[in-house]
Amino acid sequence: MTAGEIAALVEGELVGDASLEVTSVHSLEKAGKSQLAFWERKRRGRDLPATNAGCVIVDRRTRAAGPTLIHSSHPRRAFAKAIRAVMAPASHPAGIAPSASVASSARIAEGVYIGPLAVIGAGASVGRGSVLGPHVYLGAGAVVGRDCRLHAAAKVHGNVRLGDRTTLHAGAVVGADGFGFVFETDHYENFLQVGGVEIGDDVEIGANSCVDRGTLDDTRIGSGTKLDNLVHVGHNCQIGRHVVMAAQVGLSGGVVVEDYAVLGGQAGIGERARVGAKVQLGGQSGLLPDKTLDAGGAFWGTPARPLREQLSRQALVNRLPRLRDEVSRLRRRIEELEAS
Amino acid sequence: MTAGEIAALVEGELVGDASLEVTSVHSLEKAGKSQLAFWERKRRGRDLPATNAGCVIVDRRTRAAGPTLIHSSHPRRAFAKAIRAVMAPASHPAGIAPSASVASSARIAEGVYIGPLAVIGAGASVGRGSVLGPHVYLGAGAVVGRDCRLHAAAKVHGNVRLGDRTTLHAGAVVGADGFGFVFETDHYENFLQVGGVEIGDDVEIGANSCVDRGTLDDTRIGSGTKLDNLVHVGHNCQIGRHVVMAAQVGLSGGVVVEDYAVLGGQAGIGERARVGAKVQLGGQSGLLPDKTLDAGGAFWGTPARPLREQLSRQALVNRLPRLRDEVSRLRRRIEELEAS
Amino acid sequence: MTAGEIAALVEGELVGDASLEVTSVHSLEKAGKSQLAFWERKRRGRDLPATNAGCVIVDRRTRAAGPTLIHSSHPRRAFAKAIRAVMAPASHPAGIAPSASVASSARIAEGVYIGPLAVIGAGASVGRGSVLGPHVYLGAGAVVGRDCRLHAAAKVHGNVRLGDRTTLHAGAVVGADGFGFVFETDHYENFLQVGGVEIGDDVEIGANSCVDRGTLDDTRIGSGTKLDNLVHVGHNCQIGRHVVMAAQVGLSGGVVVEDYAVLGGQAGIGERARVGAKVQLGGQSGLLPDKTLDAGGAFWGTPARPLREQLSRQALVNRLPRLRDEVSRLRRRIEELEAS
């Protein structure tokens, strides 16, 4: 791909050699002559550092001798788009590895790749163009849409439906039993879980993350939602579209997360709580069961409070030594008054 | 199964059509004519909502036209029991998938199912009626009791013994080395772990959870204990019977958890700490190393405190702005007194 | 191995029967005549408890009739060394299980063991003496050094290089895509991850832990670093040498952790934050994005503060009831003064 083609793709303005051949991407520090890099000006930032990169995507103001520049009003987005074009993997060859165990009743569309030692259960179906890595498991009746990517040892139980272009990273588990028990006299009995999981299009589920099946109805994750690694989604959760959950977030059963919410790493949400649309929840926050975070707000802490309130609480606690000293001074002044 | 048979099973009182055939269960909103649902009255709740369910388990007071009702003093428990009867999976066919790799010295009882591409190590034994899913791994000498269920890619190292009717969900790891090192001059040396893991009957271990082997003795989990997904149990932990740990709970090494304790999601327990019997520990709580939570209490926060104390601390911090204002007012009154 | 040989190995002083044959190790409570145990005196500790152990490693002061004693100035370290000698597994037999799927272009050194149903991708290489368990996955081009140990179902994507003597526990995932997206109008687009992971020598990565590949450059973990179970290391993290992370620690993208730092369980580190060398960070602490913890300090809490500061804050909050009462008393005294 030439620098000129990249500039056209990202709708940037090229200054330099439009015919430069770009073969891959790298960081500004390490890129070489045939590589593309990008550079974002920090608030009080310096100019473009010295670089050997052949081509750099920069903001509109940056000028520099040496590399071919592509000016963009959103260098980061432009670079992300360019990477997808420059580094796009050749489409995966189709085929079923001879060592895979595929049930005869499974429906495998054209153009599907199934890796070595994968197991595809009875009646499972895999849509056109999907790529299943080694040791992947699809339970009986599981449904995988088109152009999905299931990495090594991703596990999809029966009663799970994945939309199109959805990615499960290595070791992710979708559709395990929810954690439901009833206490009987002196022990717990299972509350048998019979629901499923419904996952939309363009969803990502991180490595070793777990999404449990619903108790009676389905657990749902809307299209465009992205879950990082080691996330837990309990039974019956209803997660909207374009939600982001950072690593190690945990959702108890029956939690509702509305569209475009963003949950920071290690945040925990109690049973049946609701996170409103576009909420920004800080890392390690804890939302108590049955509570609601109003749409559009920023929240932090355990129990989760509006961010400003939380920060002002922290500031007040920070000033406690001063308050204690002030009270001591007042006591002495009162004693003087009393003595006079 | 008929509505009458279900009523008899759960010792409920049937009002309606005892001969109604119930083929499955669903939520009240989605159940149809041949389905069973249940309904719990909320504290200030309304009457049974409109439903198409053929049969509904309800409390003793609820009356409704339409569906056949089964009155029970514990609708939730009764429903759990009914689900197990109505939805009970047909007993799993026995057999060993040809693609499984089973050591010749392994002892596999009658009625066992071993799924495709499972690996059973030398001298491992599997008790009657147990079902091992695809990609399950049993290390050399591992012991699995009767009627256990090991889901896809559950991993059981050697030196692990599982009791009867125990379930490992997909990706769970039991018996990995504990995290033990000794510092030598400028680096860590391994403290070689040689203990095992002993797990009782009717235990559940959630998807991608990890239970480490003991250093010298065994890590132990008592009968009836239930662990949710992504839980970590460190080496040498001694966990009692009928303990419940919600998702992402973490136990350092040598922790003791006594019978019937309940640990909320993401709680963390420090080395050698002890959680007393029937303790209720709130989500995200942190118990410091070597500390004890007294039996029967409710605790919350980091460091974990009695729940009431923790709530009153939070209330006091909430009232800090008022306290600060009060101090300011007092100062002004003192200044007036001093000026007079 | 005889007690005398063990004493020589750990440079301890033997009192008793140097010719005693020691065949294994156990805890002081459970060890028998042919077993080695150890005992550490607690601060105000009693003398060596009664034991059936044939041989016990103890401190320099302890005297006891019965077992052969090995006196050492560091009993714990000495015992760790002795365990490695007494319990050292016989070197693993080499060979490739017939059920493993090994690409013809993979380079497998001499003395390597590859377990049943492992998958080794094209061009991957495994160094001399390494042992790969069942269901292990090496992606195309992955590099495993010498004498590594990859336990059951460890997953190593392409673009990952492991140094020598490095251990991946069961279910660990190294090299999955980082969590990088750019927001476009109304949805997230992938920021394609093209970096790798570089892991040094003598590193341990716990069961079901995840280390993501870098975005452009590599994620790095220095030699001697130990990660416990269920740890998350985000893309582009730069982790030094001899770092220790307890279970369920989470690192966002671009975090720097310098040499010899110790992170307590469930601690969370925000994007691009820096943990200085030899820092001790308490369990469940949270370090905000872009913040730094100065080298050598002890820190705790969210947001992480110097440990002393954090403890004094907690003490002040504990004394809030007293402060509130003091303010009430002052108010009454002012009222009396005003009334007089």
PDB file of C-alpha atoms in Angstrom, chain B residues 38-185:
ATOM      1  CA  PHE B  38     -43.510 -19.345  39.294  1.00  0.00           C
ATOM      2  CA  TRP B  39     -44.281 -16.077  40.953  1.00  0.00           C
ATOM      3  CA  GLU B  40     -43.071 -14.519  44.153  1.00  0.00           C
ATOM      4  CA  ARG B  41     -45.040 -11.701  45.726  1.00  0.00           C
ATOM      5  CA  LYS B  42     -42.857  -8.688  46.460  1.00  0.00           C
ATOM      6  CA  ARG B  43     -43.293  -6.978  49.839  1.00  0.00           C
ATOM      7  CA  ARG B  44     -45.788  -4.433  48.596  1.00  0.00           C
ATOM      8  CA  GLY B  45     -46.462  -6.417  45.464  1.00  0.00           C
ATOM      9  CA  ARG B  46     -49.368  -6.597  43.153  1.00  0.00           C
ATOM     10  CA  ASP B  47     -51.330  -9.675  42.300  1.00  0.00           C
ATOM     11  CA  LEU B  48     -50.225 -12.270  39.748  1.00  0.00           C
ATOM     12  CA  PRO B  49     -49.671 -10.463  36.421  1.00  0.00           C
ATOM     13  CA  ALA B  50     -51.425 -11.694  33.305  1.00  0.00           C
ATOM     14  CA  THR B  51     -49.696 -14.761  31.920  1.00  0.00           C
ATOM     15  CA  ASN B  52     -50.077 -17.446  29.303  1.00  0.00           C
ATOM     16  CA  ALA B  53     -48.419 -20.017  31.518  1.00  0.00           C
ATOM     17  CA  GLY B  54     -50.420 -23.217  31.831  1.00  0.00           C
ATOM     18  CA  CYS B  55     -49.363 -23.684  35.435  1.00  0.00           C
ATOM     19  CA  VAL B  56     -47.865 -21.322  38.009  1.00  0.00           C
ATOM     20  CA  ILE B  57     -46.417 -22.040  41.434  1.00  0.00           C
ATOM     21  CA  VAL B  58     -47.510 -19.224  43.766  1.00  0.00           C
ATOM     22  CA  ASP B  59     -47.704 -18.429  47.462  1.00  0.00           C
ATOM     23  CA  ARG B  60     -50.636 -19.422  49.653  1.00  0.00           C
ATOM     24  CA  ARG B  61     -52.552 -16.159  49.296  1.00  0.00           C
ATOM     25  CA  THR B  62     -52.455 -15.591  45.554  1.00  0.00           C
ATOM     26  CA  ARG B  63     -55.657 -16.181  43.597  1.00  0.00           C
ATOM     27  CA  ALA B  64     -56.025 -15.842  39.847  1.00  0.00           C
ATOM     28  CA  ALA B  65     -58.276 -16.946  37.050  1.00  0.00           C
ATOM     29  CA  GLY B  66     -56.666 -18.624  34.055  1.00  0.00           C
ATOM     30  CA  PRO B  67     -53.633 -20.718  34.849  1.00  0.00           C
ATOM     31  CA  THR B  68     -53.652 -23.756  37.039  1.00  0.00           C
ATOM     32  CA  LEU B  69     -52.136 -22.679  40.351  1.00  0.00           C
ATOM     33  CA  ILE B  70     -49.991 -24.658  42.747  1.00  0.00           C
ATOM     34  CA  HIS B  71     -49.985 -22.989  46.159  1.00  0.00           C
ATOM     35  CA  SER B  72     -46.818 -23.398  48.199  1.00  0.00           C
ATOM     36  CA  SER B  73     -45.445 -21.782  51.313  1.00  0.00           C
ATOM     37  CA  HIS B  74     -42.021 -21.591  49.563  1.00  0.00           C
ATOM     38  CA  PRO B  75     -42.739 -20.946  45.887  1.00  0.00           C
ATOM     39  CA  ARG B  76     -39.083 -20.450  44.956  1.00  0.00           C
ATOM     40  CA  ARG B  77     -37.939 -23.690  46.548  1.00  0.00           C
ATOM     41  CA  ALA B  78     -40.919 -25.545  45.165  1.00  0.00           C
ATOM     42  CA  PHE B  79     -40.177 -24.238  41.683  1.00  0.00           C
ATOM     43  CA  ALA B  80     -36.506 -25.235  41.987  1.00  0.00           C
ATOM     44  CA  LYS B  81     -37.626 -28.750  42.898  1.00  0.00           C
ATOM     45  CA  ALA B  82     -40.133 -28.843  40.068  1.00  0.00           C
ATOM     46  CA  ILE B  83     -37.540 -27.713  37.505  1.00  0.00           C
ATOM     47  CA  ARG B  84     -35.252 -30.528  38.512  1.00  0.00           C
ATOM     48  CA  ALA B  85     -38.092 -32.988  37.938  1.00  0.00           C
ATOM     49  CA  VAL B  86     -39.495 -31.530  34.716  1.00  0.00           C
ATOM     50  CA  MET B  87     -36.202 -30.644  33.028  1.00  0.00           C
ATOM     51  CA  ALA B  88     -34.039 -33.425  34.398  1.00  0.00           C
ATOM     52  CA  PRO B  89     -31.725 -34.364  31.582  1.00  0.00           C
ATOM     53  CA  ALA B  90     -32.090 -37.925  30.470  1.00  0.00           C
ATOM     54  CA  SER B  91     -29.206 -39.773  32.060  1.00  0.00           C
ATOM     55  CA  HIS B  92     -26.128 -39.240  29.914  1.00  0.00           C
ATOM     56  CA  PRO B  93     -25.235 -42.153  27.643  1.00  0.00           C
ATOM     57  CA  ALA B  94     -22.099 -43.914  28.816  1.00  0.00           C
ATOM     58  CA  GLY B  95     -19.053 -44.519  26.687  1.00  0.00           C
ATOM     59  CA  ILE B  96     -15.626 -43.242  25.813  1.00  0.00           C
ATOM     60  CA  ALA B  97     -15.249 -41.074  22.717  1.00  0.00           C
ATOM     61  CA  PRO B  98     -12.775 -42.704  20.334  1.00  0.00           C
ATOM     62  CA  SER B  99     -10.778 -39.479  20.157  1.00  0.00           C
ATOM     63  CA  ALA B 100     -10.246 -39.368  23.925  1.00  0.00           C
ATOM     64  CA  SER B 101      -6.788 -40.287  25.166  1.00  0.00           C
ATOM     65  CA  VAL B 102      -7.224 -42.631  28.120  1.00  0.00           C
ATOM     66  CA  ALA B 103      -4.178 -44.156  29.799  1.00  0.00           C
ATOM     67  CA  SER B 104      -4.347 -47.926  29.947  1.00  0.00           C
ATOM     68  CA  SER B 105      -3.772 -47.842  33.708  1.00  0.00           C
ATOM     69  CA  ALA B 106      -6.732 -45.498  34.315  1.00  0.00           C
ATOM     70  CA  ARG B 107      -9.691 -47.059  36.128  1.00  0.00           C
ATOM     71  CA  ILE B 108     -12.964 -46.031  34.486  1.00  0.00           C
ATOM     72  CA  ALA B 109     -16.076 -47.322  36.248  1.00  0.00           C
ATOM     73  CA  GLU B 110     -19.244 -48.478  34.546  1.00  0.00           C
ATOM     74  CA  GLY B 111     -21.652 -45.909  33.233  1.00  0.00           C
ATOM     75  CA  VAL B 112     -18.975 -43.242  32.759  1.00  0.00           C
ATOM     76  CA  TYR B 113     -18.985 -40.921  29.746  1.00  0.00           C
ATOM     77  CA  ILE B 114     -15.714 -39.440  28.504  1.00  0.00           C
ATOM     78  CA  GLY B 115     -16.059 -36.841  25.783  1.00  0.00           C
ATOM     79  CA  PRO B 116     -14.059 -36.256  22.636  1.00  0.00           C
ATOM     80  CA  LEU B 117     -10.407 -35.315  23.018  1.00  0.00           C
ATOM     81  CA  ALA B 118     -10.374 -35.676  26.779  1.00  0.00           C
ATOM     82  CA  VAL B 119      -7.082 -36.800  28.339  1.00  0.00           C
ATOM     83  CA  ILE B 120      -7.066 -39.229  31.262  1.00  0.00           C
ATOM     84  CA  GLY B 121      -3.644 -39.733  32.822  1.00  0.00           C
ATOM     85  CA  ALA B 122      -2.009 -42.868  34.154  1.00  0.00           C
ATOM     86  CA  GLY B 123      -3.666 -44.358  37.206  1.00  0.00           C
ATOM     87  CA  ALA B 124      -6.481 -41.796  37.284  1.00  0.00           C
ATOM     88  CA  SER B 125      -9.856 -43.137  38.338  1.00  0.00           C
ATOM     89  CA  VAL B 126     -13.395 -42.068  37.491  1.00  0.00           C
ATOM     90  CA  GLY B 127     -16.368 -43.262  39.525  1.00  0.00           C
ATOM     91  CA  ARG B 128     -19.599 -44.744  38.255  1.00  0.00           C
ATOM     92  CA  GLY B 129     -21.930 -42.429  36.375  1.00  0.00           C
ATOM     93  CA  SER B 130     -19.559 -39.492  36.040  1.00  0.00           C
ATOM     94  CA  VAL B 131     -19.657 -37.430  32.850  1.00  0.00           C
ATOM     95  CA  LEU B 132     -16.480 -35.808  31.538  1.00  0.00           C
ATOM     96  CA  GLY B 133     -16.878 -33.287  28.730  1.00  0.00           C
ATOM     97  CA  PRO B 134     -14.663 -32.630  25.741  1.00  0.00           C
ATOM     98  CA  HIS B 135     -11.066 -31.525  26.350  1.00  0.00           C
ATOM     99  CA  VAL B 136     -11.239 -32.453  30.027  1.00  0.00           C
ATOM    100  CA  TYR B 137      -7.862 -33.274  31.548  1.00  0.00           C
ATOM    101  CA  LEU B 138      -7.222 -35.619  34.483  1.00  0.00           C
ATOM    102  CA  GLY B 139      -3.615 -35.803  35.623  1.00  0.00           C
ATOM    103  CA  ALA B 140      -1.895 -39.022  36.617  1.00  0.00           C
ATOM    104  CA  GLY B 141      -3.507 -40.458  39.723  1.00  0.00           C
ATOM    105  CA  ALA B 142      -6.380 -37.979  39.958  1.00  0.00           C
ATOM    106  CA  VAL B 143      -9.518 -39.398  41.570  1.00  0.00           C
ATOM    107  CA  VAL B 144     -13.038 -38.451  40.455  1.00  0.00           C
ATOM    108  CA  GLY B 145     -15.960 -39.781  42.495  1.00  0.00           C
ATOM    109  CA  ARG B 146     -19.353 -41.017  41.387  1.00  0.00           C
ATOM    110  CA  ASP B 147     -21.865 -39.020  39.357  1.00  0.00           C
ATOM    111  CA  CYS B 148     -19.534 -36.074  38.936  1.00  0.00           C
ATOM    112  CA  ARG B 149     -19.847 -33.653  36.056  1.00  0.00           C
ATOM    113  CA  LEU B 150     -16.699 -32.163  34.557  1.00  0.00           C
ATOM    114  CA  HIS B 151     -17.535 -29.661  31.847  1.00  0.00           C
ATOM    115  CA  ALA B 152     -15.492 -28.810  28.789  1.00  0.00           C
ATOM    116  CA  ALA B 153     -11.766 -28.390  29.403  1.00  0.00           C
ATOM    117  CA  ALA B 154     -11.963 -28.669  33.175  1.00  0.00           C
ATOM    118  CA  LYS B 155      -8.442 -29.518  34.333  1.00  0.00           C
ATOM    119  CA  VAL B 156      -7.737 -31.766  37.318  1.00  0.00           C
ATOM    120  CA  HIS B 157      -4.085 -32.244  38.181  1.00  0.00           C
ATOM    121  CA  GLY B 158      -2.736 -35.372  39.824  1.00  0.00           C
ATOM    122  CA  ASN B 159      -2.979 -35.440  43.613  1.00  0.00           C
ATOM    123  CA  VAL B 160      -6.572 -34.211  43.445  1.00  0.00           C
ATOM    124  CA  ARG B 161      -9.517 -36.175  44.822  1.00  0.00           C
ATOM    125  CA  LEU B 162     -13.086 -35.143  43.975  1.00  0.00           C
ATOM    126  CA  GLY B 163     -15.996 -36.537  45.987  1.00  0.00           C
ATOM    127  CA  ASP B 164     -19.312 -37.686  44.567  1.00  0.00           C
ATOM    128  CA  ARG B 165     -21.748 -35.517  42.569  1.00  0.00           C
ATOM    129  CA  THR B 166     -19.198 -32.735  42.293  1.00  0.00           C
ATOM    130  CA  THR B 167     -19.311 -30.374  39.316  1.00  0.00           C
ATOM    131  CA  LEU B 168     -16.413 -28.548  37.693  1.00  0.00           C
ATOM    132  CA  HIS B 169     -17.515 -25.973  35.176  1.00  0.00           C
ATOM    133  CA  ALA B 170     -15.711 -25.295  31.927  1.00  0.00           C
ATOM    134  CA  GLY B 171     -12.103 -24.247  32.209  1.00  0.00           C
ATOM    135  CA  ALA B 172     -11.819 -24.721  35.982  1.00  0.00           C
ATOM    136  CA  VAL B 173      -8.332 -25.692  37.178  1.00  0.00           C
ATOM    137  CA  VAL B 174      -7.928 -27.805  40.304  1.00  0.00           C
ATOM    138  CA  GLY B 175      -4.551 -28.699  41.728  1.00  0.00           C
ATOM    139  CA  ALA B 176      -2.149 -26.246  40.080  1.00  0.00           C
ATOM    140  CA  ASP B 177       0.940 -25.367  42.091  1.00  0.00           C
ATOM    141  CA  GLY B 178       0.453 -22.898  44.907  1.00  0.00           C
ATOM    142  CA  PHE B 179       2.232 -19.564  44.743  1.00  0.00           C
ATOM    143  CA  GLY B 180       5.170 -20.194  47.045  1.00  0.00           C
ATOM    144  CA  PHE B 181       8.631 -18.746  46.765  1.00  0.00           C
ATOM    145  CA  VAL B 182      11.536 -17.914  48.997  1.00  0.00           C
ATOM    146  CA  PHE B 183      13.728 -14.922  48.343  1.00  0.00           C
ATOM    147  CA  GLU B 184      17.420 -15.772  47.882  1.00  0.00           C
ATOM    148  CA  THR B 185      19.829 -12.816  47.745  1.00  0.00           C
TER     149      THR B 185
END
